Coordinates of C-alpha atoms in Angstrom, one line a residue:
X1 CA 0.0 0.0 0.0
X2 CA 0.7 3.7 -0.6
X3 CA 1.6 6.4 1.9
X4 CA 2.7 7.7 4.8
X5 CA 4.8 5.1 7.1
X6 CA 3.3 4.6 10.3
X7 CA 5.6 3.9 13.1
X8 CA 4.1 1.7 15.9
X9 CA 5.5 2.6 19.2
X10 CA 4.7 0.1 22.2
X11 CA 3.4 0.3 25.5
X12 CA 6.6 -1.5 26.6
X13 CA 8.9 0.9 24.4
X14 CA 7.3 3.7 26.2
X15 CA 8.0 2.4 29.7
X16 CA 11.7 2.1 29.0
X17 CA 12.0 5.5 27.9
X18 CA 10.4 6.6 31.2
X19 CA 12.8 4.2 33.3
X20 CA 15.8 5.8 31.6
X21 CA 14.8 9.2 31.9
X22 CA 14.3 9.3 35.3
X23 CA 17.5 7.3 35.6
X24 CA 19.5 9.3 34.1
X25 CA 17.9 12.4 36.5
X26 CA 19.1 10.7 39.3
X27 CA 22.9 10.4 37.7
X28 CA 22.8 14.2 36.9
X29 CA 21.3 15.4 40.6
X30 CA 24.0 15.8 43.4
X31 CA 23.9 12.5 45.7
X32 CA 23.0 15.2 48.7
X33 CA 19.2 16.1 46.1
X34 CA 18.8 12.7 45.4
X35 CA 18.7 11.7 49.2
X36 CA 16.7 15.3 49.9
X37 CA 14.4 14.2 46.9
X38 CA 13.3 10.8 49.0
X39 CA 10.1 10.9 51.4
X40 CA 12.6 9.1 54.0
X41 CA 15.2 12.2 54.1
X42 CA 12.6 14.8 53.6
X43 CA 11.4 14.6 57.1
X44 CA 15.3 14.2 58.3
X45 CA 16.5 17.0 56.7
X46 CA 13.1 19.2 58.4
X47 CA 14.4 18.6 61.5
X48 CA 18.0 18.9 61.2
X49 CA 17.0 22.7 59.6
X50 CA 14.8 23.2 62.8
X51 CA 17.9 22.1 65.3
X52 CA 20.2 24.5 63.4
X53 CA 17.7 27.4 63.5
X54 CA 17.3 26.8 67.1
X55 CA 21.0 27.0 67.8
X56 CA 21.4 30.1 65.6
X57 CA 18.6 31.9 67.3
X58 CA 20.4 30.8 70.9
X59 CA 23.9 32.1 69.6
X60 CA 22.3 35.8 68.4
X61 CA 20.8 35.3 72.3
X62 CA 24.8 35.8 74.0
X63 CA 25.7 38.8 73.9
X64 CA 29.3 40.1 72.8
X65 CA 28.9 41.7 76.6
X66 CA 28.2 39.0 78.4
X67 CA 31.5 37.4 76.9
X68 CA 34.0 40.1 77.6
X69 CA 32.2 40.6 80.8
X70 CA 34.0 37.7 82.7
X71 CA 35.7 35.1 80.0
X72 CA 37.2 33.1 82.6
X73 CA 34.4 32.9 85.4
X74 CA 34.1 28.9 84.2
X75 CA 37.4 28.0 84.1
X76 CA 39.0 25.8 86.8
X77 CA 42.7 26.1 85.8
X78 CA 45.1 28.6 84.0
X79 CA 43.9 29.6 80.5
X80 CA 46.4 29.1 77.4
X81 CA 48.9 31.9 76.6
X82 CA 46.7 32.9 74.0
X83 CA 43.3 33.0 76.0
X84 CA 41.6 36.5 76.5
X85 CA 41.7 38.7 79.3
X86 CA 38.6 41.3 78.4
X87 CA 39.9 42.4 75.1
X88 CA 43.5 41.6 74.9
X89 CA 45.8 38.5 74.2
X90 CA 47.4 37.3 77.5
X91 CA 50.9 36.7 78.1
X92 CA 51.6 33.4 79.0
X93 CA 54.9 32.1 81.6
X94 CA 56.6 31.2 79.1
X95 CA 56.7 34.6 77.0
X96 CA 57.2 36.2 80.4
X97 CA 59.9 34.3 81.4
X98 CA 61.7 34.9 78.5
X99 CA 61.5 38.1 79.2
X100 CA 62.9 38.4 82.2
X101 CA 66.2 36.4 80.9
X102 CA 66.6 38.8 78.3
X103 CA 66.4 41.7 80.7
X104 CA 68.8 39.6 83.4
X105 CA 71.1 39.3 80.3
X106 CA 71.1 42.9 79.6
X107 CA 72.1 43.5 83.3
X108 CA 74.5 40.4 83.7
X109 CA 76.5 42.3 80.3
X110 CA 77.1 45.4 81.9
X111 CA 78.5 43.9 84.8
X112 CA 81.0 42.1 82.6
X113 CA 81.8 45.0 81.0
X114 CA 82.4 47.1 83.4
X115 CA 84.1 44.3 85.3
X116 CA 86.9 44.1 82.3
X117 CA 87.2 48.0 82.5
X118 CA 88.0 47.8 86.7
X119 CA 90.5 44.8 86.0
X120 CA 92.0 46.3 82.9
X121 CA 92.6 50.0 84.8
X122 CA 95.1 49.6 88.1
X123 CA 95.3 52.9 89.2
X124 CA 91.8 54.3 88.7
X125 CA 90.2 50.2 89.7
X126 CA 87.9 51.6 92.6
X127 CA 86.9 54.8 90.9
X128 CA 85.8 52.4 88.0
X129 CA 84.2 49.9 90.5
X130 CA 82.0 52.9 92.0
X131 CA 81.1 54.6 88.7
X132 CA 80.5 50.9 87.1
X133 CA 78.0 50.4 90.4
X134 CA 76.3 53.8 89.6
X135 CA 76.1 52.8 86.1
X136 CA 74.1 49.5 86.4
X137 CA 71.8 51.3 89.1
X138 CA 71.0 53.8 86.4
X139 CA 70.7 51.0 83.8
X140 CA 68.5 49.2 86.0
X141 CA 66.1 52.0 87.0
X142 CA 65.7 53.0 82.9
X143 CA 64.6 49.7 82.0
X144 CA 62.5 48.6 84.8
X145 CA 61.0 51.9 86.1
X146 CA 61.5 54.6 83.5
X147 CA 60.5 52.4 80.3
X148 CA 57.6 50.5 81.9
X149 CA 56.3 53.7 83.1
X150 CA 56.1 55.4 79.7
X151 CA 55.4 52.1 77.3
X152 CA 54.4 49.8 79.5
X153 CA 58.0 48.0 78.1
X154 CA 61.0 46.7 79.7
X155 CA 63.8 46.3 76.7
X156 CA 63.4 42.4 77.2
X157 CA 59.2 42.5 76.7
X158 CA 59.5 45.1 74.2
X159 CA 61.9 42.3 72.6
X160 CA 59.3 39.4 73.1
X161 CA 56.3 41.5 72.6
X162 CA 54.0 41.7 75.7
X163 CA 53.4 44.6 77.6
X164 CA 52.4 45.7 81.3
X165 CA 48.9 46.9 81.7
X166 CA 46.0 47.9 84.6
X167 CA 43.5 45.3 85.3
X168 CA 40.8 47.8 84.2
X169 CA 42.3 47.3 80.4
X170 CA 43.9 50.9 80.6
X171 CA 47.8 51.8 80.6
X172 CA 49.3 50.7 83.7
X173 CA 49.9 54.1 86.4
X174 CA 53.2 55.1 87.0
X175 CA 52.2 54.2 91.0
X176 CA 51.5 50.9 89.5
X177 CA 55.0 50.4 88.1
X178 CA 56.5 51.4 91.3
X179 CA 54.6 49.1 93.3
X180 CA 54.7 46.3 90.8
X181 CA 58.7 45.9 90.5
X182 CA 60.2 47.8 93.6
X183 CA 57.9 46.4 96.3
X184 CA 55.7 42.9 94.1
X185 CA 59.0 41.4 92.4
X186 CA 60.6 41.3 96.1
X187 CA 57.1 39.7 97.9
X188 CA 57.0 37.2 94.8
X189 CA 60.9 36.2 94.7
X190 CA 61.1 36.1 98.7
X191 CA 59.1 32.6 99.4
X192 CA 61.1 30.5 97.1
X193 CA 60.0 32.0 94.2
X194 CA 56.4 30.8 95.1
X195 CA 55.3 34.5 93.6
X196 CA 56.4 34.1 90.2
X197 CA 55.4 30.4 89.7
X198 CA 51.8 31.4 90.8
X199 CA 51.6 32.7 87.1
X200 CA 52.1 29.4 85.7
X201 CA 48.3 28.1 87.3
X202 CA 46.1 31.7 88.6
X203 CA 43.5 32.1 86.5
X204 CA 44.5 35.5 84.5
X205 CA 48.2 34.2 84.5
X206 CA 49.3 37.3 87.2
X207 CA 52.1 36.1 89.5
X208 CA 51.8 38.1 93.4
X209 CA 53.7 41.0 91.8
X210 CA 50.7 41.6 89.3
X211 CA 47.7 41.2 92.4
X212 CA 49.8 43.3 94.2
X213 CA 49.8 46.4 92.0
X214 CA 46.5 45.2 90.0
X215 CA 48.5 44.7 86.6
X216 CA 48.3 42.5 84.0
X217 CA 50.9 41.3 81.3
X218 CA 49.1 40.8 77.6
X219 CA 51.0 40.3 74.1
X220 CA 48.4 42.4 71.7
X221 CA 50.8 45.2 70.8
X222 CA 48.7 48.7 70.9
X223 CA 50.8 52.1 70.6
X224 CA 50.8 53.7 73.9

């Protein structure tokens, strides 16, 4: 007969089509839409976007006050070197100690040197002994009084990179200072060095030296 081909498509033909298209939807989706796309996941994924709402709404609850306020109120032993007092980086024992070597070091030099002048010198040895004495006085009082005082520095923390300041987060008062190195370090070294280790476990890392003159010792650098 003449005319127009007819192609016969079966019911069976058709259901193969169907089978592969859908199959080869599922190949293209992301496995994380094809789980979503299931009536078992559906109601999973409902609730797990329900528990995460809830703990975003309990976060935007805390205030950025009520975490400066007292940071270490919980805390049973001594914070990391790096934990925060109020708004600054703290200054672990470590850092500190350091520290205090370098500026021991600075001190322990000048003795040596001036040591070698008095020995080298026979006839003017005790006028160099005096005026060497003198010398490391005045060395000592720039770097542990007139420094801290105006940068909160001695040369061996300015080194390291921590700095002395007030417990109320201002710069440390020059009554402070005084208090803190002339009167604290001598309380703090006197029972076996009991003062100093305190750092090592108090809660805001301050040996007696600091409680005595309210101070603390952070490593955020700020220009003051």
């Amino acid at each position: 007969m003449c005319g127009t081909p007819v192609t016969i498509v079966s019911n069976q033909n058709v259901a193969n089509k169907d089978s592969f298209d859908d199959k080869n939807q599922e190949t293209l989706l992301p496995k994380t839409e094809v789980l979503a796309s299931s009536p078992k996941t559906k109601s999973a994924s409902v609730k797990q976007l329900a528990l995460s709402n809830l703990s975003i709404k309990k976060a935007e609850n805390i205030s950025v006050a009520q975490v400066l306020e007292n940071p270490l109120s919980n805390q049973s032993f001594a914070p990391a070197s790096h934990a925060l007092i109020g708004l600054f980086e703290q200054a672990g024992f470590g850092l500190r100690m350091a520290a205090s070597m370098l500026d021991i070091l600075l001190v322990l030099l000048l003795v040596l040197v001036t040591s070698i002048l008095a020995n080298s010198v026979d006839v003017y040895q005790n006028i160099i002994e005096k005026l060497s004495w003198l010398a490391i006085i005045i060395a000592w009082s720039i770097n542990f009084l007139v420094f801290p005082i105006s940068t909160g520095q001695t040369v061996g923390k300015w080194l390291v990179g921590i700095r002395i300041i007030s417990t109320n987060q201002q710069r440390a008062k020059p009554s402070q200072i005084i208090i803190r190195h002339l009167f604290g370090y001598f309380v703090s070294i006197l029972p076996i060095s009991l003062g100093l280790l305190w750092i090592i476990w108090d809660k805001k890392q301050q040996g007696w030296h600091d409680k005595l003159a309210n101070t603390l010792v952070i490593r955020k650098r700020f220009n003051w």
